[in-house]
Tab-separated table of C-alpha atoms in Angstrom:
chain	number	residue	atom	x	y	z
A	1390	MET	CA	21.843	6.879	13.825
A	1391	THR	CA	23.305	7.558	10.217
A	1392	LYS	CA	25.887	4.244	10.042
A	1393	TYR	CA	22.268	1.999	10.836
A	1394	VAL	CA	20.646	4.107	8.399
A	1395	ILE	CA	23.028	3.290	5.252
A	1396	LYS	CA	23.530	-0.062	6.717
A	1397	ARG	CA	19.286	-0.731	6.293
A	1398	ILE	CA	19.829	1.000	2.911
A	1399	LEU	CA	22.245	-1.433	1.456
A	1400	LEU	CA	20.269	-4.205	2.933
A	1401	MET	CA	16.914	-2.990	1.549
A	1402	PHE	CA	18.688	-2.861	-2.040
A	1403	LEU	CA	20.303	-6.004	-2.278
A	1404	THR	CA	17.193	-7.753	-0.918
A	1405	LEU	CA	15.293	-5.723	-3.673
A	1406	PHE	CA	18.009	-7.396	-6.507
A	1407	VAL	CA	18.069	-11.117	-5.145
A	1408	ILE	CA	13.882	-11.007	-5.125
A	1409	MET	CA	14.021	-9.397	-8.810
A	1410	THR	CA	16.730	-11.870	-9.666
A	1411	MET	CA	14.503	-14.756	-8.810
A	1412	CYS	CA	11.461	-13.474	-10.420
A	1413	PHE	CA	12.890	-12.511	-13.840
A	1414	VAL	CA	14.554	-16.488	-13.545
A	1415	LEU	CA	11.408	-17.849	-12.768
A	1416	ILE	CA	9.225	-16.134	-15.025
A	1417	LYS	CA	11.746	-16.813	-18.164
A	1418	LEU	CA	11.562	-20.880	-16.693
A	1419	LEU	CA	8.291	-20.233	-17.979
A	1420	PRO	CA	7.104	-20.405	-21.944
A	1421	LEU	CA	6.900	-17.685	-23.686
A	1422	PRO	CA	3.575	-16.293	-24.492
A	1423	ALA	CA	2.693	-15.224	-28.369
A	1424	ILE	CA	2.233	-11.588	-28.994
A	1425	LYS	CA	-1.458	-10.591	-29.519
A	1426	GLN	CA	-1.872	-9.590	-33.143
A	1427	MET	CA	-2.036	-5.897	-33.812
A	1428	GLY	CA	-0.884	-4.859	-36.861
A	1429	ARG	CA	2.385	-2.611	-36.395
A	1430	ASP	CA	2.800	-3.254	-33.205
A	1431	VAL	CA	3.712	-6.955	-33.249
A	1432	ASN	CA	6.801	-6.017	-35.081
A	1433	LEU	CA	7.832	-3.705	-32.224
A	1434	VAL	CA	7.092	-5.806	-30.196
A	1435	MET	CA	9.317	-8.614	-31.828
A	1436	ALA	CA	12.142	-5.859	-32.052
A	1437	LYS	CA	12.388	-5.399	-28.720
A	1438	ARG	CA	12.824	-8.477	-27.996
A	1439	GLU	CA	15.265	-9.345	-30.295
A	1440	GLN	CA	17.195	-6.307	-28.540
A	1441	MET	CA	16.831	-8.148	-24.981
A	1442	GLY	CA	17.898	-11.314	-26.094
A	1443	TYR	CA	14.753	-13.515	-25.955
A	1444	ASN	CA	16.423	-16.382	-27.941
A	1445	ARG	CA	19.796	-16.158	-25.780
A	1446	PRO	CA	20.825	-18.120	-21.996
A	1447	ILE	CA	19.049	-16.355	-19.273
A	1448	MET	CA	21.806	-14.795	-17.536
A	1449	VAL	CA	22.495	-12.597	-20.831
A	1450	GLN	CA	18.879	-11.733	-20.750
A	1451	TYR	CA	19.146	-10.339	-17.559
A	1452	TYR	CA	22.332	-8.712	-18.245
A	1453	LEU	CA	20.902	-6.557	-21.203
A	1454	PHE	CA	17.620	-6.184	-18.995
A	1455	LEU	CA	19.544	-4.646	-16.001
A	1456	LYS	CA	21.453	-2.334	-18.701
A	1457	SER	CA	18.540	-1.291	-20.821
A	1458	ILE	CA	16.730	-0.329	-16.852
A	1459	PHE	CA	20.096	1.610	-15.943
A	1460	THR	CA	21.020	3.325	-18.349
A	1461	GLN	CA	17.638	4.099	-20.201
A	1462	TRP	CA	14.857	3.374	-16.934
A	1463	ASP	CA	13.620	1.044	-20.260
A	1464	TRP	CA	11.458	-1.514	-18.147
A	1465	GLY	CA	10.134	-2.422	-22.026
A	1466	VAL	CA	6.832	-2.744	-23.824
A	1467	GLY	CA	3.563	-4.259	-23.529
A	1468	GLU	CA	3.365	-8.094	-25.178
A	1469	GLN	CA	-0.226	-8.936	-23.832
A	1470	MET	CA	-1.869	-5.167	-22.891
A	1471	TYR	CA	-1.535	-1.736	-24.216
A	1472	THR	CA	0.804	-3.614	-26.680
A	1473	GLY	CA	3.582	-1.525	-27.608
A	1474	LEU	CA	3.839	1.096	-25.302
A	1475	PRO	CA	6.119	1.410	-22.756
A	1476	VAL	CA	5.518	-0.043	-19.370
A	1477	TRP	CA	7.045	2.280	-17.200
A	1478	GLN	CA	5.025	5.036	-18.967
A	1479	THR	CA	2.067	3.216	-18.790
A	1480	LEU	CA	2.285	2.608	-15.224
A	1481	ILE	CA	2.604	6.162	-14.095
A	1482	GLN	CA	-0.435	6.956	-15.992
A	1483	LYS	CA	-2.379	4.221	-13.885
A	1484	LEU	CA	-0.392	5.276	-10.598
A	1485	PRO	CA	-2.731	8.578	-9.715
A	1486	TYR	CA	-5.985	6.693	-9.611
A	1487	THR	CA	-4.254	4.063	-6.692
A	1488	VAL	CA	-2.848	6.982	-4.715
A	1489	LEU	CA	-6.092	8.370	-5.010
A	1490	VAL	CA	-8.047	5.644	-3.262
A	1491	ASN	CA	-5.868	4.612	-0.779
A	1492	LEU	CA	-4.854	8.277	0.355
A	1493	TYR	CA	-9.155	8.905	0.609
A	1494	SER	CA	-9.439	5.539	2.556
A	1495	ILE	CA	-6.250	6.507	5.001
A	1496	LEU	CA	-7.594	10.400	5.309
A	1497	ILE	CA	-11.083	8.720	6.265
A	1498	SER	CA	-9.967	6.038	8.362
A	1499	ILE	CA	-6.785	7.306	11.193
A	1500	PRO	CA	-9.298	9.647	12.875
A	1501	ILE	CA	-11.590	7.371	13.058
A	1502	GLY	CA	-9.598	4.429	14.285
A	1503	LEU	CA	-7.581	6.735	16.511
A	1504	ALA	CA	-10.984	7.908	17.911
A	1505	LEU	CA	-12.258	4.648	18.677
A	1506	GLY	CA	-8.834	2.808	19.905
A	1507	ILE	CA	-8.939	5.964	22.631
A	1508	PHE	CA	-12.028	5.716	23.723
A	1509	ALA	CA	-12.383	2.630	24.462
A	1510	ALA	CA	-9.003	2.310	26.733
A	1511	LEU	CA	-10.791	5.219	28.576
A	1512	LYS	CA	-13.673	2.988	28.797
A	1513	LYS	CA	-11.714	-0.376	29.580
A	1514	ASN	CA	-13.220	-3.647	30.712
A	1515	LYS	CA	-17.011	-2.104	30.186
A	1516	TRP	CA	-19.601	-2.620	28.101
A	1517	GLN	CA	-18.354	-0.317	25.088
A	1518	ASP	CA	-14.702	-1.174	25.246
A	1519	HIS	CA	-16.431	-4.869	24.718
A	1520	LEU	CA	-18.310	-4.016	22.115
A	1521	ILE	CA	-15.573	-1.988	20.289
A	1522	SER	CA	-12.525	-5.071	20.175
A	1523	THR	CA	-15.031	-7.293	19.693
A	1524	MET	CA	-16.003	-5.133	16.628
A	1525	VAL	CA	-12.244	-4.831	15.900
A	1526	VAL	CA	-11.777	-8.506	15.976
A	1527	VAL	CA	-14.438	-8.699	13.028
A	1528	PHE	CA	-13.127	-6.281	10.793
A	1529	ILE	CA	-9.570	-7.661	10.846
A	1530	SER	CA	-10.445	-11.187	10.694
A	1531	VAL	CA	-12.723	-10.702	7.907
A	1532	PRO	CA	-10.790	-9.341	4.086
A	1533	SER	CA	-11.323	-6.435	2.588
A	1534	TYR	CA	-12.872	-8.062	-0.731
A	1535	VAL	CA	-15.931	-9.204	1.446
A	1536	TYR	CA	-16.820	-5.795	2.691
A	1537	ALA	CA	-16.184	-5.120	-1.149
A	1538	PHE	CA	-19.165	-7.009	-2.025
A	1539	VAL	CA	-21.113	-6.244	1.331
A	1540	VAL	CA	-20.596	-2.405	0.171
A	1541	GLN	CA	-21.050	-3.092	-3.382
A	1542	TYR	CA	-24.504	-4.802	-3.073
A	1543	LEU	CA	-26.050	-3.259	-0.219
A	1544	LEU	CA	-24.741	0.519	-0.648
A	1545	CYS	CA	-24.354	0.339	-4.779
A	1546	PHE	CA	-27.288	-2.236	-5.844
A	1547	LYS	CA	-30.030	-2.052	-3.149
A	1548	LEU	CA	-29.897	1.606	-2.078
A	1549	GLY	CA	-28.080	3.002	-4.778
A	1550	TRP	CA	-25.934	5.922	-2.820
A	1551	PHE	CA	-22.886	5.129	-4.777
A	1552	PRO	CA	-22.642	4.143	-8.909
A	1553	LEU	CA	-21.099	0.368	-9.050
A	1554	THR	CA	-18.292	1.467	-10.537
A	1555	LEU	CA	-15.249	4.302	-11.171
A	1556	GLU	CA	-16.614	7.395	-13.262
A	1557	SER	CA	-14.707	7.756	-16.326
A	1558	LEU	CA	-12.844	10.556	-17.106
A	1559	ASP	CA	-14.612	11.310	-19.874
A	1560	ASN	CA	-17.397	11.914	-17.327
A	1561	ALA	CA	-15.194	13.329	-14.455
A	1562	ARG	CA	-11.842	14.691	-13.212
A	1563	LEU	CA	-9.894	13.010	-11.198
A	1564	PHE	CA	-9.884	15.328	-8.195
A	1565	SER	CA	-13.717	16.222	-7.934
A	1566	TRP	CA	-16.159	15.353	-5.840
A	1567	ARG	CA	-18.270	12.907	-8.564
A	1568	MET	CA	-14.920	11.084	-8.810
A	1569	PHE	CA	-14.866	11.101	-5.180
A	1570	VAL	CA	-18.273	9.459	-4.680
A	1571	SER	CA	-17.412	6.869	-6.995
A	1572	MET	CA	-14.444	5.871	-5.229
A	1573	MET	CA	-16.485	5.692	-2.043
A	1574	PRO	CA	-17.302	2.027	-2.077
A	1575	ALA	CA	-14.028	1.406	-2.967
A	1576	ILE	CA	-12.965	3.507	-0.189
A	1577	LEU	CA	-14.956	1.959	2.475
A	1578	SER	CA	-14.260	-1.313	1.574
A	1579	LEU	CA	-10.331	-0.413	2.549
A	1580	GLY	CA	-10.835	1.377	5.488
A	1581	PHE	CA	-12.314	-1.422	7.536
A	1582	GLY	CA	-9.294	-3.083	7.932
A	1583	VAL	CA	-7.662	0.090	8.723
A	1584	VAL	CA	-9.751	1.458	11.249
A	1585	ALA	CA	-9.791	-1.534	13.220
A	1586	GLY	CA	-5.820	-2.127	13.474
A	1587	LEU	CA	-5.509	1.751	14.492
A	1588	ALA	CA	-7.844	0.996	16.788
A	1589	ARG	CA	-6.211	-1.867	18.397
A	1590	TYR	CA	-3.244	-0.724	18.800
A	1591	THR	CA	-3.916	2.939	19.707
A	1592	ARG	CA	-6.714	0.876	22.477
A	1593	ALA	CA	-3.798	-1.475	23.814
A	1594	GLU	CA	-0.685	1.351	24.052
A	1595	LEU	CA	-3.268	3.556	25.775
A	1596	SER	CA	-4.394	1.262	28.250
A	1597	GLU	CA	-1.141	-0.070	29.342
A	1598	VAL	CA	0.167	4.014	29.376
A	1599	LEU	CA	-3.091	5.042	31.928
A	1600	THR	CA	-1.960	2.377	34.339
A	1601	GLY	CA	1.857	4.477	34.477
A	1602	ASP	CA	3.116	5.473	38.239
A	1603	TYR	CA	3.569	8.747	36.258
A	1604	MET	CA	0.279	9.302	35.626
A	1605	LEU	CA	-0.724	9.367	39.185
A	1606	LEU	CA	1.688	11.368	40.002
A	1607	ALA	CA	-0.088	13.334	37.512
A	1608	ARG	CA	-3.783	13.061	38.895
A	1609	THR	CA	-1.870	13.750	42.905
A	1610	LYS	CA	-0.356	16.981	41.068
A	1611	GLY	CA	-4.465	18.407	40.665
A	1612	LEU	CA	-4.378	17.460	36.790
A	1613	THR	CA	-7.844	16.441	35.469
A	1614	ARG	CA	-8.340	13.070	33.969
A	1615	ALA	CA	-8.522	14.636	30.715
A	1616	GLN	CA	-5.479	17.076	30.889
A	1617	ALA	CA	-3.733	13.786	31.864
A	1618	VAL	CA	-4.550	11.717	29.263
A	1619	SER	CA	-4.262	14.551	26.745
A	1620	ARG	CA	-1.084	16.001	28.160
A	1621	HIS	CA	1.012	12.871	29.470
A	1622	ALA	CA	-0.625	9.440	28.127
A	1623	LEU	CA	-1.871	10.015	24.613
A	1624	ARG	CA	1.948	11.588	23.832
A	1625	ASN	CA	3.772	8.925	24.857
A	1626	ALA	CA	0.909	6.121	23.306
A	1627	MET	CA	1.971	7.860	19.739
A	1628	VAL	CA	5.496	6.732	19.831
A	1629	VAL	CA	4.084	3.595	18.410
A	1630	ILE	CA	0.722	4.565	17.077
A	1631	LEU	CA	2.372	7.184	14.741
A	1632	PRO	CA	4.893	5.065	12.906
A	1633	MET	CA	2.070	2.836	12.312
A	1634	ILE	CA	0.176	6.159	11.123
A	1635	ILE	CA	3.379	7.122	8.836
A	1636	GLY	CA	3.744	3.115	7.312
A	1637	GLU	CA	0.210	3.484	6.304
A	1638	PHE	CA	1.058	6.640	4.423
A	1639	ILE	CA	3.796	5.031	2.919
A	1640	GLY	CA	1.762	2.295	2.218
A	1641	ILE	CA	-0.339	3.809	-0.032
A	1642	LEU	CA	1.808	3.398	-3.060
A	1643	GLY	CA	1.172	-0.015	-2.611
A	1644	GLY	CA	-2.240	0.011	-3.667
A	1645	SER	CA	-5.303	-2.530	-3.404
A	1646	LEU	CA	-5.074	-5.843	-5.814
A	1647	ILE	CA	-8.723	-7.397	-5.254
A	1648	ILE	CA	-10.765	-4.103	-4.630
A	1649	GLU	CA	-9.222	-1.924	-7.300
A	1650	ASN	CA	-10.375	-5.081	-9.667
A	1651	ILE	CA	-13.912	-5.315	-8.083
A	1652	PHE	CA	-14.465	-1.963	-8.432
A	1653	MET	CA	-13.289	-1.592	-11.896
A	1654	ILE	CA	-10.303	0.821	-11.065
A	1655	PRO	CA	-7.925	1.465	-13.172
A	1656	GLY	CA	-5.161	1.609	-11.146
A	1657	ILE	CA	-1.625	-0.120	-10.737
A	1658	GLY	CA	-3.345	-2.929	-8.755
A	1659	SER	CA	-5.719	-3.823	-11.341
A	1660	LEU	CA	-3.007	-3.832	-13.723
A	1661	TYR	CA	-0.495	-6.214	-11.840
A	1662	ILE	CA	-3.417	-8.985	-11.513
A	1663	SER	CA	-4.098	-8.677	-15.567
A	1664	SER	CA	0.054	-8.926	-16.430
A	1665	ILE	CA	-0.566	-12.249	-14.455
A	1666	ASN	CA	-3.661	-13.641	-15.789
A	1667	VAL	CA	-2.539	-12.780	-19.449
A	1668	ARG	CA	1.070	-13.522	-18.612
A	1669	ASP	CA	2.508	-9.821	-20.046
A	1670	TYR	CA	6.096	-10.546	-18.365
A	1671	ASN	CA	7.834	-6.971	-18.886
A	1672	PHE	CA	4.364	-5.632	-16.507
A	1673	PHE	CA	5.104	-8.253	-14.188
A	1674	MET	CA	8.507	-7.531	-13.511
A	1675	ALA	CA	8.256	-3.778	-13.767
A	1676	LEU	CA	5.179	-3.833	-10.996
A	1677	THR	CA	7.077	-6.679	-8.866
A	1678	VAL	CA	10.246	-4.804	-8.388
A	1679	PHE	CA	7.480	-1.246	-8.409
A	1680	TYR	CA	5.725	-3.516	-4.665
A	1681	THR	CA	8.635	-4.277	-3.491
A	1682	PHE	CA	10.548	-0.990	-3.460
A	1683	ILE	CA	7.680	0.112	-1.357
A	1684	GLY	CA	7.351	-2.467	0.951
A	1685	LEU	CA	10.796	-2.524	2.106
A	1686	ALA	CA	11.295	1.376	1.621
A	1687	SER	CA	7.908	1.394	3.892
A	1688	GLY	CA	9.810	-0.411	6.488
A	1689	ILE	CA	12.729	1.184	6.596
A	1690	ILE	CA	11.165	4.706	7.312
A	1691	ILE	CA	8.909	3.272	10.071
A	1692	ASP	CA	12.077	1.753	11.990
A	1693	ILE	CA	13.709	5.313	11.247
A	1694	SER	CA	10.800	7.237	12.276
A	1695	TYR	CA	10.803	6.383	16.424
A	1696	GLY	CA	13.901	7.521	16.453
A	1697	PHE	CA	12.753	11.175	15.169
A	1698	ILE	CA	9.611	10.702	17.387
A	1699	ASP	CA	11.153	9.362	20.600
A	1700	PRO	CA	14.545	11.173	20.825
A	1701	ARG	CA	15.471	8.483	23.916
A	1702	ILE	CA	15.425	5.847	21.120
A	1703	ARG	CA	18.372	5.320	18.899
A	1704	MET	CA	18.219	2.297	16.309
A	1705	GLY	CA	21.334	0.366	15.602
A	1706	SER	CA	22.968	1.425	19.262
A	1707	LYS	CA	24.775	-1.105	21.172
A	1708	LYS	CA	23.775	0.055	23.991
């Protein structure tokens, strides 16, 4: 198990390095955008460009870029957005918004998704199961930004239950009821997909477990159906379901790119989209590495979690 974990971590960093190298080389082949005229910040950006070797060959620039990261953790400064401000500092300031809206969405979606999946499995092939399965297919098939427009139109514009955009920190604290209410449209838009995915996996796994021979044995021992399901079926089904839930929690740092833009949430998702639109290469590189690292790390943690949830599973074993 230890060898497997070490091997996966080394492969993760190798993959991260390859992706980072490809992104750096490709963006350097694009024309270098002019700096926005922002007074003395222009001189700061020009000095930073000189320090990073912008007038030198690409591989020299990449060496200086890596050296700056590993020795000073310096990802550069903003050139088109937040001109002159450190990229990493700006990212850290915006990260709580992304984490919070995704965390709320997951905490609300997980119990609903589990409940629907369990109910559908217990009512297999009945009208309740067909209704939930149809809803799941619809929710999975439609992109989250479509739900965002529907929620924004119905709940925010027509009914007026929620504000159209996020409250500013001037009007409400980050961890407050008022901020939570203003985040609710984005939370609902993100939650539809999580609920549908979790309900589908729970229903599929629990349906298979309920048909096992040991479930019949448990019933013949005198256990009621509810006792057999809670003590045996759910525990076995959770071997597959729990890693999915763990992956959702790890992935909250990844955020939602389009949803944040629609509801004007000042998180790293909207920052990433803006960096692409205005061609701010420093922000683009930092956020690309960040998103890639989160995706690779979540994959490793999900794989490892199987071994801890079920001791019979040993990753990397030849037998």
